[in-house]
Tab-separated table of C-alpha atoms and ligand atoms in Angstrom:
chain	number	residue	atom	x	y	z
A	30	MET	CA	-2.867	-15.341	24.070
A	31	ASN	CA	-5.920	-16.246	25.735
A	32	THR	CA	-6.490	-13.342	27.324
A	33	GLN	CA	-8.705	-10.230	25.377
A	34	HIS	CA	-7.170	-7.584	24.077
A	35	PRO	CA	-8.072	-3.772	26.356
A	36	TRP	CA	-9.395	-2.551	23.053
A	37	GLU	CA	-11.797	-5.876	22.783
A	38	THR	CA	-13.098	-4.945	26.544
A	39	LEU	CA	-12.899	-0.939	25.696
A	40	ASP	CA	-15.495	1.026	28.581
A	41	PRO	CA	-17.800	2.834	26.524
A	42	LYS	CA	-17.191	5.876	28.285
A	43	TYR	CA	-13.629	5.767	26.203
A	44	ILE	CA	-15.350	5.707	23.270
A	45	LYS	CA	-15.019	9.133	21.722
A	46	HIS	CA	-14.017	11.343	18.847
A	47	LEU	CA	-10.640	12.363	19.852
A	48	GLU	CA	-9.023	15.517	19.458
A	49	LEU	CA	-5.850	16.350	16.877
A	50	VAL	CA	-2.679	17.902	19.224
A	51	ASP	CA	0.158	19.237	17.659
A	52	VAL	CA	3.522	17.416	17.971
A	53	GLN	CA	6.521	19.200	16.217
A	54	GLY	CA	4.122	20.075	13.499
A	55	VAL	CA	2.166	17.291	13.141
A	56	PRO	CA	-1.408	16.107	14.270
A	57	LEU	CA	-1.542	13.534	16.579
A	58	LEU	CA	-4.130	11.791	18.589
A	59	GLU	CA	-4.958	13.424	21.808
A	60	ASP	CA	-3.756	10.719	24.285
A	61	THR	CA	-0.407	10.007	22.075
A	62	ALA	CA	0.474	13.648	22.316
A	63	GLU	CA	0.221	13.342	25.769
A	64	GLN	CA	2.348	10.777	26.104
A	65	TRP	CA	4.674	11.561	23.439
A	66	ASP	CA	7.695	11.764	25.312
A	67	MET	CA	7.712	8.179	26.719
A	68	ILE	CA	6.930	7.905	22.672
A	69	TRP	CA	9.964	9.407	21.986
A	70	ASP	CA	11.750	7.933	25.034
A	71	PHE	CA	10.478	4.354	23.759
A	72	LYS	CA	13.594	1.453	24.109
A	73	ALA	CA	14.157	0.220	20.350
A	74	ARG	CA	16.503	-3.176	19.692
A	75	PRO	CA	18.682	-4.193	17.266
A	76	ASP	CA	16.622	-7.067	15.942
A	77	ASP	CA	13.302	-5.096	16.519
A	78	LEU	CA	11.360	-5.064	12.819
A	79	LEU	CA	9.137	-1.976	12.790
A	80	ILE	CA	6.407	-2.165	9.834
A	81	CYS	CA	5.313	1.176	8.426
A	82	THR	CA	3.155	3.479	6.711
A	83	TYR	CA	0.894	6.074	6.187
A	84	PRO	CA	-2.420	5.360	7.510
A	85	LYS	CA	-4.206	2.625	5.315
A	86	ALA	CA	-1.812	2.392	3.137
A	87	GLY	CA	-1.989	-1.934	3.598
A	88	THR	CA	-0.114	-1.759	7.264
A	89	THR	CA	-1.595	-4.731	7.882
A	90	TRP	CA	-1.622	-6.291	4.664
A	91	MET	CA	2.001	-6.206	5.234
A	92	GLN	CA	1.678	-7.240	9.138
A	93	GLU	CA	0.305	-10.518	8.049
A	94	ILE	CA	2.671	-11.379	5.092
A	95	VAL	CA	5.303	-10.838	7.500
A	96	ASP	CA	4.494	-13.332	10.482
A	97	MET	CA	3.846	-15.832	7.893
A	98	ILE	CA	6.979	-15.676	6.685
A	99	GLN	CA	8.739	-15.981	9.574
A	100	HIS	CA	6.280	-18.573	10.841
A	101	GLY	CA	6.853	-20.736	8.203
A	102	GLY	CA	4.175	-19.955	5.809
A	103	ASP	CA	1.892	-21.620	9.485
A	104	ALA	CA	-1.276	-20.167	9.058
A	105	GLN	CA	-2.189	-21.529	12.853
A	106	LYS	CA	0.561	-19.868	14.363
A	107	CYS	CA	-0.437	-16.344	12.750
A	108	ALA	CA	-3.740	-17.484	14.366
A	109	ARG	CA	-2.017	-16.928	17.595
A	110	GLY	CA	-4.238	-14.073	18.362
A	111	PRO	CA	-5.593	-10.708	16.272
A	112	ILE	CA	-2.928	-8.810	14.198
A	113	TYR	CA	-2.998	-5.500	17.102
A	114	GLU	CA	-1.339	-8.229	19.801
A	115	ARG	CA	0.889	-9.791	17.691
A	116	MET	CA	2.514	-6.656	16.689
A	117	PRO	CA	2.017	-3.207	18.922
A	118	PHE	CA	0.973	-0.509	17.448
A	119	ILE	CA	4.068	1.833	19.682
A	120	GLU	CA	2.296	5.321	19.672
A	121	LEU	CA	-1.291	4.028	20.265
A	122	CYS	CA	-2.451	4.991	23.650
A	123	LEU	CA	-5.420	5.165	25.007
A	124	PRO	CA	-6.803	6.903	27.937
A	125	LYS	CA	-5.029	6.138	31.251
A	126	PRO	CA	-4.866	3.794	33.167
A	127	LEU	CA	-5.633	1.685	29.528
A	128	PRO	CA	-1.812	0.334	27.983
A	129	SER	CA	-0.405	1.885	25.348
A	130	GLY	CA	1.400	0.557	22.872
A	131	TYR	CA	4.723	1.298	23.914
A	132	GLU	CA	3.945	-0.341	27.055
A	133	GLU	CA	2.756	-3.282	25.489
A	134	ALA	CA	6.335	-3.629	22.779
A	135	ASP	CA	7.571	-3.202	26.364
A	136	ALA	CA	6.648	-5.896	27.890
A	137	MET	CA	7.340	-8.393	24.759
A	138	PRO	CA	10.331	-10.573	24.284
A	139	SER	CA	12.853	-10.295	21.279
A	140	PRO	CA	12.672	-10.393	17.935
A	141	ARG	CA	9.762	-8.039	17.908
A	142	THR	CA	8.176	-6.853	15.598
A	143	LEU	CA	6.124	-3.321	16.053
A	144	LYS	CA	3.854	-1.149	14.136
A	145	SER	CA	3.939	2.760	13.723
A	146	HIS	CA	2.066	5.760	11.229
A	147	LEU	CA	4.711	7.754	12.451
A	148	PRO	CA	6.814	10.215	10.162
A	149	ALA	CA	9.938	9.746	9.477
A	150	HIS	CA	11.154	12.758	11.391
A	151	LEU	CA	9.046	11.960	14.825
A	152	LEU	CA	10.642	7.457	15.050
A	153	PRO	CA	11.598	7.455	18.030
A	154	PRO	CA	15.937	8.110	17.739
A	155	SER	CA	16.489	4.786	18.978
A	156	PHE	CA	14.671	3.034	16.207
A	157	TRP	CA	17.507	4.999	13.493
A	158	GLU	CA	20.528	4.346	16.488
A	159	GLN	CA	19.866	0.374	17.166
A	160	LYS	CA	19.581	0.589	13.201
A	161	SER	CA	16.220	-1.616	14.065
A	162	LYS	CA	15.115	-2.850	10.103
A	163	ILE	CA	11.925	-1.159	8.584
A	164	ILE	CA	9.505	-1.854	5.953
A	165	TYR	CA	7.538	0.813	4.434
A	166	VAL	CA	4.307	0.608	2.510
A	167	ALA	CA	3.579	3.557	0.749
A	168	ARG	CA	-0.175	3.664	-1.390
A	169	ASN	CA	-1.060	6.631	-3.731
A	170	ALA	CA	-2.612	9.223	-2.464
A	171	LYS	CA	-5.758	9.171	-4.167
A	172	ASP	CA	-6.880	5.103	-2.606
A	173	ASN	CA	-5.378	6.735	0.063
A	174	VAL	CA	-7.329	8.861	1.493
A	175	VAL	CA	-10.352	7.618	0.490
A	176	SER	CA	-9.766	4.365	2.554
A	177	TYR	CA	-8.971	7.500	5.258
A	178	PHE	CA	-12.245	8.455	4.969
A	179	TYR	CA	-13.903	5.488	5.257
A	180	PHE	CA	-11.620	4.716	7.947
A	181	HIS	CA	-12.803	7.802	9.770
A	182	LYS	CA	-16.488	7.046	9.734
A	183	MET	CA	-16.404	3.414	11.034
A	184	ASP	CA	-13.921	3.994	13.592
A	185	LYS	CA	-15.309	6.093	17.309
A	186	MET	CA	-12.184	7.343	17.794
A	187	MET	CA	-11.016	8.802	15.189
A	188	PRO	CA	-11.181	12.561	15.228
A	189	GLU	CA	-14.888	13.727	13.508
A	190	CYS	CA	-14.075	14.327	9.529
A	191	GLY	CA	-17.317	16.162	8.271
A	192	SER	CA	-18.265	15.027	4.727
A	193	TRP	CA	-15.668	13.523	1.595
A	194	GLU	CA	-14.588	17.353	-0.184
A	195	GLU	CA	-13.899	18.610	3.770
A	196	PHE	CA	-11.830	15.625	4.369
A	197	LEU	CA	-10.337	15.440	1.567
A	198	GLU	CA	-8.822	19.422	2.035
A	199	ASN	CA	-8.103	17.954	5.370
A	200	PHE	CA	-5.951	15.849	3.858
A	201	ILE	CA	-4.030	18.094	1.360
A	202	ALA	CA	-3.589	20.116	4.100
A	203	GLY	CA	-1.930	18.096	6.307
A	204	LYS	CA	-4.293	18.548	8.883
A	205	VAL	CA	-5.134	14.979	9.796
A	206	ALA	CA	-4.193	12.305	12.442
A	207	TRP	CA	-0.319	11.753	11.469
A	208	GLY	CA	-0.096	14.645	9.305
A	209	SER	CA	0.985	14.768	5.295
A	210	TRP	CA	0.550	12.214	3.258
A	211	PHE	CA	3.641	14.253	1.452
A	212	GLU	CA	5.677	14.917	3.945
A	213	HIS	CA	5.312	11.743	5.071
A	214	VAL	CA	6.085	9.397	1.690
A	215	ARG	CA	8.839	11.428	0.955
A	216	GLY	CA	10.367	11.895	4.420
A	217	TRP	CA	10.469	7.725	4.544
A	218	TRP	CA	11.201	7.630	1.025
A	219	GLU	CA	14.975	9.766	1.773
A	220	ALA	CA	15.164	8.071	5.236
A	221	LYS	CA	16.162	4.827	2.950
A	222	ASP	CA	19.161	6.058	1.908
A	223	HIS	CA	20.274	6.315	5.026
A	224	HIS	CA	19.021	3.418	7.040
A	225	PRO	CA	17.561	-0.587	6.319
A	226	VAL	CA	13.994	0.243	5.275
A	227	LEU	CA	12.680	-1.735	3.035
A	228	TYR	CA	10.606	0.584	0.806
A	229	LEU	CA	7.058	-0.789	-0.694
A	230	PHE	CA	4.261	0.390	-2.687
A	231	TYR	CA	0.385	-1.133	-2.405
A	232	GLU	CA	0.281	-0.673	-5.952
A	233	ASP	CA	2.499	-3.312	-6.634
A	234	MET	CA	1.746	-5.784	-4.045
A	235	LYS	CA	-1.522	-5.847	-6.045
A	236	GLU	CA	-0.157	-6.532	-9.522
A	237	ASP	CA	1.819	-9.050	-8.194
A	238	LEU	CA	2.096	-10.165	-4.418
A	239	ALA	CA	4.646	-13.213	-4.541
A	240	ARG	CA	7.256	-11.038	-6.426
A	241	GLU	CA	6.574	-8.702	-3.676
A	242	ILE	CA	6.440	-11.264	-1.037
A	243	ARG	CA	9.583	-12.280	-2.347
A	244	LYS	CA	11.751	-9.055	-1.218
A	245	VAL	CA	10.402	-9.209	2.374
A	246	ALA	CA	11.233	-12.491	2.485
A	247	LYS	CA	14.796	-11.485	1.227
A	248	PHE	CA	14.958	-8.284	3.790
A	249	LEU	CA	15.191	-9.877	6.555
A	250	GLY	CA	17.014	-13.048	5.434
A	251	ILE	CA	14.265	-15.545	5.430
A	252	GLU	CA	14.615	-18.547	2.405
A	253	LEU	CA	11.309	-19.106	1.156
A	254	SER	CA	10.639	-22.364	-0.575
A	255	GLU	CA	7.900	-22.614	-3.726
A	256	SER	CA	5.363	-24.291	-1.490
A	257	VAL	CA	5.394	-21.910	1.651
A	258	LEU	CA	5.761	-18.929	-0.756
A	259	ASN	CA	2.349	-19.969	-2.358
A	260	ARG	CA	0.710	-20.321	0.835
A	261	ILE	CA	1.953	-17.263	1.900
A	262	VAL	CA	0.506	-15.259	-1.391
A	263	GLN	CA	-2.963	-17.601	-0.546
A	264	HIS	CA	-3.028	-16.746	3.082
A	265	THR	CA	-2.770	-12.860	2.459
A	266	SER	CA	-5.179	-12.318	0.014
A	267	PHE	CA	-7.734	-9.956	0.334
A	268	GLU	CA	-10.354	-12.237	0.162
A	269	SER	CA	-8.841	-14.217	2.535
A	270	MET	CA	-7.865	-11.477	4.998
A	271	LYS	CA	-11.325	-10.732	4.750
A	272	ALA	CA	-12.836	-13.137	6.028
A	273	ASN	CA	-9.561	-13.874	8.939
A	274	PRO	CA	-11.330	-12.458	12.293
A	275	MET	CA	-7.198	-12.796	13.275
A	276	ALA	CA	-6.423	-10.166	10.433
A	277	ASN	CA	-9.773	-8.608	9.691
A	278	TYR	CA	-10.075	-6.448	13.190
A	279	SER	CA	-13.461	-8.464	13.612
A	280	THR	CA	-12.980	-9.018	17.059
A	281	LEU	CA	-13.198	-5.202	17.949
A	282	PRO	CA	-16.561	-4.236	19.413
A	283	ASP	CA	-18.461	-2.684	16.721
A	284	THR	CA	-19.444	0.499	19.363
A	285	LEU	CA	-15.732	0.565	18.080
A	286	MET	CA	-15.496	0.309	14.339
A	287	ASP	CA	-18.490	0.112	13.091
A	288	THR	CA	-18.593	-2.229	10.742
A	289	SER	CA	-21.970	-1.294	9.832
A	290	VAL	CA	-20.305	1.510	8.390
A	291	SER	CA	-18.167	0.368	6.656
A	292	SER	CA	-15.284	-2.968	6.780
A	293	PHE	CA	-12.440	-2.814	7.698
A	294	MET	CA	-11.204	-5.173	4.404
A	295	ARG	CA	-13.222	-2.733	2.491
A	296	LYS	CA	-12.067	-3.009	-0.922
A	297	GLY	CA	-8.878	-3.565	-1.137
A	298	THR	CA	-8.090	-2.211	-4.964
A	299	VAL	CA	-6.058	-0.010	-7.002
A	300	GLY	CA	-8.697	2.914	-8.714
A	301	ASN	CA	-11.160	2.574	-5.625
A	302	TRP	CA	-11.046	6.709	-5.670
A	303	LYS	CA	-12.602	7.118	-9.103
A	304	GLU	CA	-15.847	6.477	-7.467
A	305	HIS	CA	-15.041	9.180	-4.944
A	306	PHE	CA	-12.894	12.047	-6.983
A	307	THR	CA	-14.743	14.752	-9.240
A	308	MET	CA	-12.429	15.777	-12.014
A	309	ALA	CA	-11.596	18.914	-10.704
A	310	GLN	CA	-10.353	16.980	-7.164
A	311	SER	CA	-8.531	14.518	-9.314
A	312	GLU	CA	-6.971	16.719	-11.334
A	313	ARG	CA	-5.717	19.113	-8.070
A	314	LEU	CA	-4.430	16.074	-6.465
A	315	ASP	CA	-2.484	15.046	-9.549
A	316	ASP	CA	-0.972	18.625	-9.684
A	317	ILE	CA	-0.087	18.690	-5.652
A	318	CYS	CA	1.200	15.555	-6.189
A	319	ALA	CA	3.832	16.292	-8.933
A	320	ARG	CA	4.818	19.498	-6.929
A	321	SER	CA	5.441	17.850	-3.431
A	322	LEU	CA	6.941	14.608	-4.679
A	323	ALA	CA	9.638	17.126	-7.574
A	324	GLY	CA	12.661	16.274	-7.512
A	325	SER	CA	12.403	13.087	-5.183
A	326	GLY	CA	12.471	10.408	-7.376
A	327	LEU	CA	9.140	8.537	-6.083
A	328	THR	CA	6.303	8.363	-7.982
A	329	PHE	CA	3.170	6.024	-7.543
A	330	ARG	CA	0.306	4.619	-9.877
A	331	THR	CA	-3.327	5.357	-9.309
A	332	GLN	CA	-4.790	2.691	-11.626
A	333	LEU	CA	-2.828	-0.551	-12.350
B	423	A3P	P1	-9.619	-0.124	1.150
B	423	A3P	O1	-10.152	0.957	2.478
B	423	A3P	O2	-9.175	0.304	0.332
B	423	A3P	O3	-10.008	-1.049	0.901
B	423	A3P	P2	-4.617	-0.287	6.708
B	423	A3P	O4	-3.772	-1.787	7.361
B	423	A3P	O5	-2.419	0.267	6.694
B	423	A3P	O6	-4.842	0.207	7.730
B	423	A3P	O7	-5.163	-0.106	5.431
B	423	A3P	C1	-6.237	-0.788	4.966
B	423	A3P	C2	-6.201	-0.984	3.595
B	423	A3P	O8	-5.563	-2.126	3.179
B	423	A3P	C3	-7.483	-1.236	3.212
B	423	A3P	O9	-8.232	-0.232	1.797
B	423	A3P	C4	-7.562	-2.421	3.341
B	423	A3P	O10	-8.492	-2.947	2.349
B	423	A3P	C5	-6.558	-2.665	2.358
B	423	A3P	N1	-6.508	-3.805	2.718
B	423	A3P	C6	-5.756	-5.216	3.659
B	423	A3P	N2	-5.616	-6.257	3.804
B	423	A3P	C7	-5.883	-5.823	1.633
B	423	A3P	C8	-5.680	-7.626	1.070
B	423	A3P	N3	-4.865	-8.788	1.585
B	423	A3P	N4	-5.333	-6.969	-0.103
B	423	A3P	C9	-5.827	-5.635	-0.507
B	423	A3P	N5	-5.860	-4.933	0.771
B	423	A3P	C10	-5.799	-5.101	1.427
């Protein structure tokens, strides 16, 4: 991979805050909504692996872990290109004539590892039909929303997000890109009962990364020696990934992701929400979480 990805040379005329457009009750970025028919018709393959998350739940972290597992812990092989080039983001569409994630994926030889933020009920049906493996990473709502807020501030194509208070209200109401966090984490939790979905938690990865990497390797049917496992743990630590230009999005221009506002690898912790939430906001979100997840068996840790 030695050509530049279209995002790296994006003509500034395309860089603007995108609008949200409703697709089957879920707000999606306008270009994604415009090309929705093509995305819905996406042709998954049986040997595809899909990494799926609500935005800012640890997607990039899981992508780098998976790539390292697939390449026997060889960091040089994982440096063959930036993470967004190694694993197409299937529903991400930029204005035409720029290529879309699904087109990049279509052009890729098997076996492919793909990225998506779609809620389970909007996943292109071919993934279910082909029984492609899916890894889902969930993160507690409080840290997730804080991370999403900073991402809106730094990514110049995300919708305008207003103040923290306004953004939190929109997040709770599901009026943000990719919709309701509550429906997302719950929908995928239920999907694992009828499809090969490995459902993991950001907090568990922070608690014991080696343990969670072992689960991923087992799901992929790949054996890891202790030395390879240790290399992957080291390579995918927050500090290593923050310093890795192939994983930290620093290859994108500042006009697209303004790192003076926030870096992509911002804090990488469990509990950063405490620096942003008032007591009232915290209690309110706890209450909504409890009600939305009731009866599902799904629980989250907001501190370790
Ligand atoms: P913060 O904004 O809380 O720091 P995504 O890849 O889904 O966009 O998620 C980005 C979030 O995952 C950011 O959270 C980022 O710092 C965090 N992250 C990325 N790599 C990580 C790692 N190796 N360890 C811990 N957190 C990581």
